[in-house]
Short mmCIF file of C-alpha atoms in Angstrom, two decimals:
data_model
loop_
_atom_site.label_atom_id
_atom_site.label_comp_id
_atom_site.label_asym_id
_atom_site.label_seq_id
_atom_site.Cartn_x
_atom_site.Cartn_y
_atom_site.Cartn_z
CA UNK R 25 5.62 -36.21 13.71
CA UNK R 26 5.78 -39.98 12.96
CA UNK R 27 7.67 -41.80 10.23
CA UNK R 28 5.26 -40.77 7.56
CA UNK R 29 6.31 -37.15 7.79
CA UNK R 30 9.97 -38.11 7.71
CA UNK R 31 9.42 -40.13 4.53
CA UNK R 32 7.58 -37.18 3.00
CA UNK R 33 10.40 -34.84 3.95
CA UNK R 34 12.95 -37.18 2.50
CA UNK R 35 10.93 -37.34 -0.67
CA UNK R 36 10.80 -33.56 -0.83
CA UNK R 37 14.56 -33.28 -0.60
CA UNK R 38 14.91 -35.54 -3.57
CA UNK R 39 12.46 -33.53 -5.60
CA UNK R 40 14.20 -30.29 -4.87
CA UNK R 41 17.64 -31.52 -5.74
CA UNK R 42 16.40 -33.17 -8.90
CA UNK R 43 14.86 -29.91 -10.00
CA UNK R 44 17.86 -27.82 -9.15
CA UNK R 45 20.28 -30.30 -10.66
CA UNK R 46 19.16 -29.08 -14.09
CA UNK R 47 19.79 -25.47 -13.17
CA UNK R 48 22.57 -25.42 -10.63
CA UNK R 49 24.27 -27.87 -8.32
CA UNK R 50 22.41 -28.07 -5.02
CA UNK R 51 23.75 -25.68 -2.42
CA UNK R 52 25.71 -23.86 -5.11
CA UNK R 53 27.38 -20.57 -4.25
CA UNK R 54 25.58 -18.34 -6.76
CA UNK R 55 22.14 -19.88 -7.15
CA UNK R 56 19.23 -20.77 -4.87
CA UNK R 57 17.32 -24.04 -4.93
CA UNK R 58 15.00 -22.76 -7.67
CA UNK R 59 17.87 -21.85 -9.96
CA UNK R 60 17.46 -18.10 -9.49
CA UNK R 61 20.38 -15.94 -8.42
CA UNK R 62 21.24 -16.21 -4.72
CA UNK R 63 18.89 -14.08 -2.66
CA UNK R 64 20.67 -11.79 -0.22
CA UNK R 65 17.87 -10.18 1.81
CA UNK R 66 18.00 -10.11 5.60
CA UNK R 67 15.64 -9.23 8.45
CA UNK R 68 16.79 -5.62 8.13
CA UNK R 69 16.31 -5.22 4.39
CA UNK R 70 12.87 -6.82 4.65
CA UNK R 71 11.88 -4.53 7.53
CA UNK R 72 13.10 -1.52 5.54
CA UNK R 73 11.01 -2.53 2.52
CA UNK R 74 7.90 -3.00 4.64
CA UNK R 75 8.35 0.27 6.53
CA UNK R 76 8.90 2.11 3.24
CA UNK R 77 5.75 0.62 1.82
CA UNK R 78 3.61 1.12 4.90
CA UNK R 79 4.55 4.54 6.25
CA UNK R 80 3.14 6.41 3.30
CA UNK R 81 0.36 8.87 2.80
CA UNK R 82 -1.87 6.84 5.15
CA UNK R 83 -0.17 8.54 8.07
CA UNK R 84 -1.60 11.92 7.05
CA UNK R 85 -5.21 11.03 7.85
CA UNK R 86 -4.48 9.45 11.24
CA UNK R 87 -4.95 12.61 13.33
CA UNK R 88 -8.37 13.03 11.73
CA UNK R 89 -9.20 9.38 12.37
CA UNK R 90 -8.12 9.67 16.01
CA UNK R 91 -10.29 12.77 16.37
CA UNK R 92 -13.38 10.86 15.21
CA UNK R 93 -12.79 8.06 17.73
CA UNK R 94 -11.40 9.92 20.73
CA UNK R 95 -8.64 9.22 23.23
CA UNK R 96 -9.90 5.77 24.27
CA UNK R 97 -11.10 4.19 21.05
CA UNK R 98 -8.52 5.83 18.75
CA UNK R 99 -5.32 4.30 20.13
CA UNK R 100 -7.19 1.03 20.89
CA UNK R 101 -8.30 0.66 17.27
CA UNK R 102 -4.79 1.48 16.03
CA UNK R 103 -3.39 -1.17 18.32
CA UNK R 104 -5.99 -3.78 17.27
CA UNK R 105 -5.31 -3.19 13.59
CA UNK R 106 -1.58 -3.56 14.16
CA UNK R 107 -2.13 -6.81 16.03
CA UNK R 108 -4.39 -8.29 13.34
CA UNK R 109 -1.98 -7.17 10.61
CA UNK R 110 0.95 -8.73 12.44
CA UNK R 111 -0.88 -11.99 13.08
CA UNK R 112 -2.24 -12.49 9.57
CA UNK R 113 1.15 -11.50 8.12
CA UNK R 114 2.75 -14.38 10.01
CA UNK R 115 0.10 -16.69 8.52
CA UNK R 116 0.88 -15.30 5.08
CA UNK R 117 4.63 -15.73 5.63
CA UNK R 118 4.03 -19.45 6.23
CA UNK R 119 2.50 -19.70 2.74
CA UNK R 120 5.60 -18.55 0.86
CA UNK R 121 6.61 -22.16 0.31
CA UNK R 122 4.05 -24.82 -0.49
CA UNK R 123 4.49 -28.07 1.38
CA UNK R 124 7.61 -28.15 3.51
CA UNK R 125 8.62 -24.81 5.04
CA UNK R 126 12.32 -25.09 4.18
CA UNK R 127 12.33 -26.98 0.90
CA UNK R 128 8.83 -26.59 -0.56
CA UNK R 129 8.10 -24.92 -3.90
CA UNK R 130 8.40 -21.14 -3.69
CA UNK R 131 5.52 -18.79 -4.51
CA UNK R 132 6.96 -15.60 -5.98
CA UNK R 133 3.89 -13.39 -5.65
CA UNK R 134 0.72 -13.10 -3.60
CA UNK R 135 -1.30 -14.54 -6.48
CA UNK R 136 1.09 -17.48 -6.87
CA UNK R 137 0.50 -18.29 -3.21
CA UNK R 138 -3.29 -18.16 -3.68
CA UNK R 139 -2.92 -20.30 -6.80
CA UNK R 140 -0.94 -23.06 -5.13
CA UNK R 141 -2.88 -23.09 -1.85
CA UNK R 142 -6.46 -22.40 -2.95
CA UNK R 143 -6.55 -22.41 -6.76
CA UNK R 144 -9.62 -22.10 -8.97
CA UNK R 145 -11.98 -19.17 -8.90
CA UNK R 146 -10.34 -17.68 -5.79
CA UNK R 147 -7.21 -16.80 -7.76
CA UNK R 148 -9.28 -14.74 -10.20
CA UNK R 149 -11.13 -12.98 -7.38
CA UNK R 150 -7.86 -12.25 -5.60
CA UNK R 151 -6.39 -10.84 -8.80
CA UNK R 152 -9.35 -8.55 -9.39
CA UNK R 153 -9.30 -7.21 -5.83
CA UNK R 154 -5.55 -6.71 -5.91
CA UNK R 155 -5.51 -4.87 -9.23
CA UNK R 156 -8.60 -2.79 -8.44
CA UNK R 157 -6.94 -1.78 -5.19
CA UNK R 158 -3.76 -0.78 -7.02
CA UNK R 159 -5.88 1.25 -9.46
CA UNK R 160 -7.57 2.98 -6.52
CA UNK R 161 -4.23 3.75 -4.88
CA UNK R 162 -3.14 5.49 -8.09
CA UNK R 163 -6.18 7.77 -7.80
CA UNK R 164 -5.64 8.36 -4.07
CA UNK R 165 -2.01 9.31 -4.67
CA UNK R 166 -2.88 11.73 -7.48
CA UNK R 167 -5.33 13.53 -5.17
CA UNK R 168 -2.91 13.61 -2.24
CA UNK R 169 0.00 14.99 -4.23
CA UNK R 170 -2.09 17.72 -5.85
CA UNK R 171 -3.34 18.75 -2.39
CA UNK R 172 0.28 19.00 -1.21
CA UNK R 173 1.38 21.03 -4.24
CA UNK R 174 -1.51 23.40 -3.60
CA UNK R 175 -0.58 23.63 0.06
CA UNK R 176 2.91 24.86 -0.86
CA UNK R 177 1.43 27.42 -3.23
CA UNK R 178 -1.11 28.56 -0.63
CA UNK R 179 1.29 28.74 2.26
CA UNK R 180 3.59 30.98 0.21
CA UNK R 181 0.68 33.13 -0.96
CA UNK R 182 -0.62 33.40 2.61
CA UNK R 183 2.81 34.39 3.80
CA UNK R 184 3.27 37.00 1.08
CA UNK R 185 -0.08 38.66 1.81
CA UNK R 186 0.34 38.39 5.58
CA UNK R 187 -2.77 36.21 5.80
CA UNK R 188 -5.07 38.82 4.19
CA UNK R 189 -5.64 37.03 0.87
CA UNK R 190 -7.75 33.83 1.23
CA UNK R 191 -5.74 32.33 -1.70
CA UNK R 192 -8.37 30.16 -3.37
CA UNK R 193 -6.76 27.97 -6.03
CA UNK R 194 -8.01 25.16 -8.25
CA UNK R 195 -6.55 21.67 -7.97
CA UNK R 196 -6.90 20.85 -11.69
CA UNK R 197 -3.55 22.22 -12.96
CA UNK R 198 -1.70 20.39 -10.18
CA UNK R 199 -3.34 17.08 -11.00
CA UNK R 200 -2.43 17.61 -14.65
CA UNK R 201 1.18 18.27 -13.68
CA UNK R 202 1.31 15.10 -11.57
CA UNK R 203 -0.28 13.11 -14.41
CA UNK R 204 2.29 14.43 -16.87
CA UNK R 205 5.16 13.37 -14.58
CA UNK R 206 3.64 9.90 -14.19
CA UNK R 207 3.22 9.45 -17.96
CA UNK R 208 6.95 10.04 -18.22
CA UNK R 209 7.93 7.70 -15.34
CA UNK R 210 5.48 5.02 -16.45
CA UNK R 211 7.60 4.45 -19.53
CA UNK R 212 10.32 2.82 -17.38
CA UNK R 213 9.80 -0.74 -18.67
CA UNK R 214 10.49 -2.87 -15.60
CA UNK R 215 10.49 -2.83 -11.90
CA UNK R 216 14.18 -3.75 -11.57
CA UNK R 217 15.23 -0.34 -12.74
CA UNK R 218 13.53 1.63 -9.99
CA UNK R 219 15.16 0.48 -6.77
CA UNK R 220 16.72 3.95 -6.40
CA UNK R 221 13.20 5.36 -6.57
CA UNK R 222 12.21 3.22 -3.62
CA UNK R 223 15.10 4.51 -1.50
CA UNK R 224 14.28 8.13 -2.32
CA UNK R 225 10.61 7.48 -1.49
CA UNK R 226 11.52 5.95 1.87
CA UNK R 227 13.65 8.93 2.90
CA UNK R 228 10.85 11.29 1.85
CA UNK R 229 8.14 9.50 3.76
CA UNK R 230 10.20 9.61 6.94
CA UNK R 231 10.89 13.30 6.32
CA UNK R 232 7.28 14.39 6.10
CA UNK R 233 5.96 12.01 8.76
CA UNK R 234 8.60 13.31 11.17
CA UNK R 235 7.86 16.95 10.33
CA UNK R 236 4.14 16.31 10.93
CA UNK R 237 4.99 14.70 14.26
CA UNK R 238 7.45 17.45 15.20
CA UNK R 239 4.97 20.23 14.45
CA UNK R 240 2.29 18.42 16.46
CA UNK R 241 4.61 18.09 19.45
CA UNK R 242 5.73 21.73 19.10
CA UNK R 243 2.15 22.94 19.01
CA UNK R 244 1.18 20.94 22.10
CA UNK R 245 4.31 22.15 23.92
CA UNK R 246 3.66 25.74 22.89
CA UNK R 247 0.07 25.87 24.10
CA UNK R 248 0.89 23.63 27.07
CA UNK R 249 -2.39 21.71 26.78
CA UNK R 250 -3.67 18.53 25.17
CA UNK R 251 -6.84 19.08 23.18
CA UNK R 252 -9.43 16.45 22.39
CA UNK R 253 -11.78 14.33 24.48
CA UNK R 254 -12.13 10.72 25.56
CA UNK R 255 -14.96 10.04 23.13
CA UNK R 256 -13.76 12.04 20.13
CA UNK R 257 -15.49 14.75 18.15
CA UNK R 258 -18.48 16.09 20.09
CA UNK R 259 -22.11 15.78 19.06
CA UNK R 260 -22.97 19.36 18.18
CA UNK R 261 -19.88 19.86 16.06
CA UNK R 262 -21.39 16.98 14.06
CA UNK R 263 -24.83 15.33 14.18
CA UNK R 264 -25.28 11.90 15.76
CA UNK R 265 -25.55 10.09 12.42
CA UNK R 266 -22.50 11.93 11.09
CA UNK R 267 -20.62 10.87 14.20
CA UNK R 268 -21.38 7.20 13.48
CA UNK R 269 -20.47 7.42 9.79
CA UNK R 270 -17.29 9.36 10.52
CA UNK R 271 -16.19 6.83 13.13
CA UNK R 272 -16.69 4.08 10.55
CA UNK R 273 -14.76 6.08 7.96
CA UNK R 274 -11.97 6.48 10.49
CA UNK R 275 -11.74 2.66 10.64
CA UNK R 276 -11.24 2.62 6.87
CA UNK R 277 -8.52 5.26 7.06
CA UNK R 278 -6.67 3.26 9.70
CA UNK R 279 -7.05 0.04 7.70
CA UNK R 280 -5.54 1.84 4.70
CA UNK R 281 -2.60 2.96 6.82
CA UNK R 282 -1.84 -0.71 7.57
CA UNK R 283 -2.39 -2.28 4.17
CA UNK R 284 0.76 -3.95 2.96
CA UNK R 285 -0.16 -7.62 2.60
CA UNK R 286 -0.22 -6.96 -1.14
CA UNK R 287 3.56 -6.90 -1.26
CA UNK R 288 4.55 -9.18 1.62
CA UNK R 289 5.18 -12.29 -0.47
CA UNK R 290 7.19 -10.28 -2.99
CA UNK R 291 9.40 -8.96 -0.17
CA UNK R 292 9.80 -12.44 1.27
CA UNK R 293 11.07 -13.58 -2.11
CA UNK R 294 14.19 -11.42 -1.63
CA UNK R 295 15.32 -13.19 1.57
CA UNK R 296 18.30 -15.51 1.86
CA UNK R 297 18.01 -18.83 3.70
CA UNK R 298 18.79 -20.58 6.06
CA UNK R 299 17.10 -19.77 8.47
CA UNK R 300 13.84 -20.45 6.66
CA UNK R 301 12.34 -17.41 4.93
CA UNK R 302 9.17 -17.61 6.99
CA UNK R 303 11.15 -17.30 10.26
CA UNK R 304 13.04 -14.27 8.96
CA UNK R 305 9.82 -12.75 7.65
CA UNK R 306 8.07 -13.18 11.01
CA UNK R 307 10.88 -11.27 12.70
CA UNK R 308 10.82 -8.57 10.03
CA UNK R 309 7.05 -8.26 10.35
CA UNK R 310 7.30 -7.88 14.11
CA UNK R 311 9.98 -5.19 13.82
CA UNK R 312 8.27 -3.24 11.07
CA UNK R 313 4.74 -3.43 12.48
CA UNK R 314 6.06 -2.29 15.87
CA UNK R 315 7.98 0.65 14.41
CA UNK R 316 5.01 1.60 12.24
CA UNK R 317 2.51 1.40 15.09
CA UNK R 318 4.69 3.48 17.40
CA UNK R 319 5.00 6.07 14.68
CA UNK R 320 1.29 6.01 13.87
CA UNK R 321 0.35 6.34 17.53
CA UNK R 322 2.64 9.36 17.87
CA UNK R 323 1.40 11.05 14.68
CA UNK R 324 -2.27 10.31 15.34
CA UNK R 325 -2.17 11.28 19.01
CA UNK R 326 -0.01 14.40 18.74
CA UNK R 327 -2.00 15.57 15.73
CA UNK R 328 -5.20 15.16 17.74
CA UNK R 329 -3.67 16.73 20.86
CA UNK R 330 -2.65 19.74 18.78
CA UNK R 331 -5.96 20.32 16.98
CA UNK R 332 -8.68 18.56 18.97
CA UNK R 333 -12.01 18.31 17.12
CA UNK R 334 -10.64 20.44 14.31
CA UNK R 335 -7.97 17.91 13.28
CA UNK R 336 -7.71 18.20 9.48
CA UNK R 337 -8.25 15.31 7.05
CA UNK R 338 -4.68 15.70 5.87
CA UNK R 339 -2.30 16.66 8.66
CA UNK R 340 0.18 18.70 6.63
CA UNK R 341 -2.21 20.62 4.39
CA UNK R 342 -5.04 21.31 6.81
CA UNK R 343 -3.47 24.63 7.66
CA UNK R 344 -3.28 24.27 11.36
CA UNK R 345 0.29 25.52 11.25
CA UNK R 346 1.00 28.82 9.53
CA UNK R 347 4.56 29.16 10.78
CA UNK R 348 7.31 28.19 10.28
CA UNK R 349 5.90 28.05 6.77
CA UNK R 350 9.07 26.80 5.04
CA UNK R 351 9.06 23.63 7.21
CA UNK R 352 5.57 22.85 5.93
CA UNK R 353 6.78 23.52 2.40
CA UNK R 354 9.62 21.02 2.82
CA UNK R 355 7.16 18.44 4.16
CA UNK R 356 4.73 18.95 1.29
CA UNK R 357 7.45 18.81 -1.35
CA UNK R 358 8.62 15.56 0.29
CA UNK R 359 5.07 14.18 0.02
CA UNK R 360 4.94 14.99 -3.68
CA UNK R 361 8.33 13.37 -4.38
CA UNK R 362 7.33 10.30 -2.35
CA UNK R 363 4.00 9.93 -4.13
CA UNK R 364 5.56 10.25 -7.58
CA UNK R 365 7.68 7.21 -6.67
CA UNK R 366 4.99 5.33 -4.77
CA UNK R 367 2.60 5.65 -7.73
CA UNK R 368 5.11 3.69 -9.80
CA UNK R 369 5.71 1.07 -7.11
CA UNK R 370 1.99 0.35 -6.99
CA UNK R 371 1.28 0.62 -10.72
CA UNK R 372 4.17 -1.42 -12.10
CA UNK R 373 2.65 -4.79 -11.07
CA UNK R 374 -0.62 -3.73 -12.72
CA UNK R 375 1.19 -2.67 -15.90
CA UNK R 376 3.08 -5.97 -16.02
CA UNK R 377 -0.15 -7.95 -15.55
CA UNK R 378 -2.01 -6.15 -18.35
CA UNK R 379 0.93 -6.42 -20.74
CA UNK R 380 1.36 -10.13 -20.06
CA UNK R 381 -2.37 -10.75 -20.59
CA UNK R 382 -2.41 -8.74 -23.83
CA UNK R 383 0.54 -10.73 -25.16
CA UNK R 384 -1.31 -13.98 -24.37
CA UNK R 385 -4.52 -12.82 -26.06
CA UNK R 386 -2.86 -11.52 -29.24
CA UNK R 387 0.28 -13.61 -29.66
CA UNK R 388 0.89 -12.46 -33.26
CA UNK R 389 0.40 -8.73 -32.83
CA UNK R 390 3.41 -6.60 -33.82
CA UNK R 391 1.89 -3.64 -31.97
CA UNK R 392 2.10 -5.53 -28.66
CA UNK R 393 5.31 -7.51 -29.14
CA UNK R 394 7.76 -5.42 -31.13
CA UNK R 395 10.36 -3.42 -29.21
CA UNK R 396 12.31 -0.58 -30.80
CA UNK R 397 15.72 0.33 -29.44
CA UNK R 398 16.25 4.06 -29.22
CA UNK R 399 19.71 5.37 -28.30
CA UNK R 400 19.76 7.83 -25.38
CA UNK R 401 22.41 10.28 -24.16
CA UNK R 402 21.91 9.22 -20.53
CA UNK R 403 24.95 7.37 -19.10
CA UNK R 404 24.02 3.90 -17.86
CA UNK R 405 21.05 3.76 -20.25
CA UNK R 406 22.68 3.34 -23.64
CA UNK R 407 19.32 2.77 -25.29
CA UNK R 408 15.64 2.90 -24.43
CA UNK R 409 13.27 0.03 -25.26
CA UNK R 410 10.20 1.54 -26.86
CA UNK R 411 7.12 -0.60 -27.27
CA UNK R 412 4.04 0.98 -28.86
CA UNK R 413 1.46 -0.93 -26.84
CA UNK R 414 3.23 -0.05 -23.61
CA UNK R 415 3.45 3.61 -24.61
CA UNK R 416 -0.25 3.85 -25.52
CA UNK R 417 -1.73 1.75 -22.72
CA UNK R 418 0.30 3.20 -19.85
CA UNK R 419 -0.37 6.73 -21.06
CA UNK R 420 -4.13 6.04 -21.25
CA UNK R 421 -4.02 4.50 -17.77
CA UNK R 422 -2.39 7.60 -16.26
CA UNK R 423 -4.87 9.87 -18.08
CA UNK R 424 -7.77 7.83 -16.71
CA UNK R 425 -6.57 7.96 -13.09
CA UNK R 426 -5.94 11.70 -13.44
CA UNK R 427 -9.41 12.42 -14.82
CA UNK R 428 -11.09 10.38 -12.08
CA UNK R 429 -9.03 12.27 -9.48
CA UNK R 430 -10.25 15.57 -10.86
CA UNK R 431 -13.83 14.35 -10.73
CA UNK R 432 -13.74 13.37 -7.05
CA UNK R 433 -10.91 15.02 -5.18
CA UNK R 434 -11.64 13.86 -1.62
CA UNK R 435 -8.57 12.37 -0.02
CA UNK R 436 -10.25 10.98 3.10
CA UNK R 437 -13.24 9.39 1.43
CA UNK R 438 -11.12 7.68 -1.21
CA UNK R 439 -8.56 6.48 1.33
CA UNK R 440 -11.33 5.11 3.57
CA UNK R 441 -13.01 3.20 0.76
CA UNK R 442 -9.70 1.74 -0.42
CA UNK R 443 -8.72 0.69 3.07
CA UNK R 444 -12.07 -0.93 3.71
CA UNK R 445 -12.15 -2.65 0.34
CA UNK R 446 -8.65 -4.12 0.49
CA UNK R 447 -8.32 -4.87 4.17
CA UNK R 448 -10.54 -7.87 4.69
CA UNK R 449 -9.85 -9.91 1.55
CA UNK R 450 -6.12 -9.27 1.23
CA UNK R 451 -5.02 -8.86 4.83
CA UNK R 452 -7.36 -11.34 6.52
CA UNK R 453 -9.45 -13.66 4.33
CA UNK R 454 -6.83 -15.01 1.90
CA UNK R 455 -4.03 -15.40 4.46
CA UNK R 456 -6.39 -17.26 6.84
CA UNK R 457 -7.77 -19.53 4.08
CA UNK R 458 -4.32 -20.29 2.68
CA UNK R 459 -2.94 -21.06 6.12
CA UNK R 460 -5.82 -23.46 6.84
CA UNK R 461 -5.23 -25.19 3.48
CA UNK R 462 -1.45 -25.28 3.89
CA UNK R 463 -1.43 -26.59 7.46
CA UNK R 464 -4.46 -28.83 6.78
CA UNK R 465 -6.27 -27.55 9.87
CA UNK R 466 -9.34 -29.78 10.40
CA UNK R 467 -12.78 -28.16 10.13
CA UNK R 468 -14.47 -27.29 13.43
CA UNK R 469 -11.25 -27.72 15.43
CA UNK R 470 -10.59 -24.95 17.97
CA UNK R 471 -7.86 -23.45 15.78
CA UNK R 472 -10.16 -23.48 12.74
CA UNK R 473 -13.04 -21.87 14.62
CA UNK R 474 -10.89 -19.11 16.11
CA UNK R 475 -9.41 -18.28 12.69
CA UNK R 476 -12.91 -18.10 11.20
CA UNK R 477 -14.10 -15.84 14.03
CA UNK R 478 -11.15 -13.52 13.39
CA UNK R 479 -12.01 -13.44 9.70
CA UNK R 480 -15.72 -12.78 10.35
CA UNK R 481 -14.97 -9.97 12.82
CA UNK R 482 -12.67 -8.28 10.30
CA UNK R 483 -15.31 -8.63 7.58
CA UNK R 484 -17.81 -6.77 9.78
CA UNK R 485 -15.26 -4.00 10.41
CA UNK R 486 -14.53 -3.76 6.68
CA UNK R 487 -18.22 -3.47 5.81
CA UNK R 488 -18.71 -0.78 8.45
CA UNK R 489 -15.68 1.13 7.18
CA UNK R 490 -16.87 0.88 3.57
CA UNK R 491 -20.35 2.19 4.37
CA UNK R 492 -18.90 4.98 6.52
CA UNK R 493 -16.51 6.08 3.78
CA UNK R 494 -19.27 5.90 1.21
CA UNK R 495 -21.51 8.06 3.38
CA UNK R 496 -18.57 10.45 3.74
CA UNK R 497 -18.18 10.68 -0.05
CA UNK R 498 -21.90 11.32 -0.51
CA UNK R 499 -21.64 14.11 2.09
CA UNK R 500 -18.66 15.64 0.25
CA UNK R 501 -20.46 15.42 -3.09
CA UNK R 502 -23.38 17.51 -1.84
CA UNK R 503 -21.28 20.66 -1.79
CA UNK R 504 -19.27 20.10 -4.90
CA UNK R 505 -19.02 20.74 -8.65
CA UNK R 506 -16.77 18.53 -10.85
CA UNK R 507 -13.40 20.00 -11.96
CA UNK R 508 -14.06 23.04 -9.78
CA UNK R 509 -12.51 21.90 -6.55
CA UNK R 510 -10.53 24.65 -4.91
CA UNK R 511 -9.19 24.90 -1.42
#
């Protein structure tokens, strides 16, 4: 370490205490070193947040993805993705504080971290990718929830007619209903007021993932045989080119199921210290990635074992299980409730960003700035803060995502493209670059080269997944008329 480092450290301590002296006495009981209220998060709360965020609708396409890859490649790819995600998350966790890992300046968001470690044009690029991804997720969630609402309707109609009526229904009214609900929820001004939503969403996602898993296990146990093959869906069921594209699309679906780097820094910002936040975060990442991977392996593998080559794109709506139909209904209702909440969790940062930018561009505009207080009868909310710009812009945003969803209602294709598009830059490239900058790793050293190889390999996978998903969308579009999708 040498004396130099000690001097630097000493210097850092001074800086920190000088800064916090204005806000709160150093080591004060109610404030942290940056003058914000004491953070109280622990390994367990952080793991819970991550698991909530990660085990979402991505889990539904895993049986399909496993079916494209087969018994050898499927679980291997799942495992590789979990390893890469874990590793790059530990790199990202080290970038929460700039400089010294216990006393350095905190970065509150992913973009702050990019700003203080890389700066310049890269921040803008990161922002664009992040917000485009969030926009895409909003579309993906609208599609998924309408599919689930339709599944409930169909399963009841099937049951009523004893399986005689094919029950064709259009997805449009369901997307409109979801959009209407989101317009309402989007008016909640800030993120702080929706922690209850997050808890409800978490319970829901465990409910439907477990039901999917349980039904898969039950089906395998009932028939007493594992379906599927070592190499995945057979040539003949699909053509050779289709097989290649579908395998690539499966990579995108799996990448989507693991994408949570977007929110890692924000979760880390809730942790208390000592021990240093990055240590706690590494533990939390290990716990949550392990739990998630175990769960994903089970869902993907049992779904594949139950259906073989015919594994549906969305495990709970692909109609492999007709009975017990009410269990499926519970699962699909849980998906809808979860997605209503998850849509907000993903869109709120985007809303905040646009509103902040608008306020900077038009500092004198009444339309953007003025807030009206409207009394409400709801206990706990004595009044509602109405802002015209917020009302108009958020409503237009929800309308836009809903219309796009109606135009291209393909859950798998959209999920694959999103996963491919967000995985490399946000999960691999930026964490690796920031870590190199932060730890000042010399160019061409072994560590530097191995990090670059990791990054390059993931880029290749992302490109493959993107092309595969794109080919999948093109395939879907061949047999399709806009606004007419029915299942």
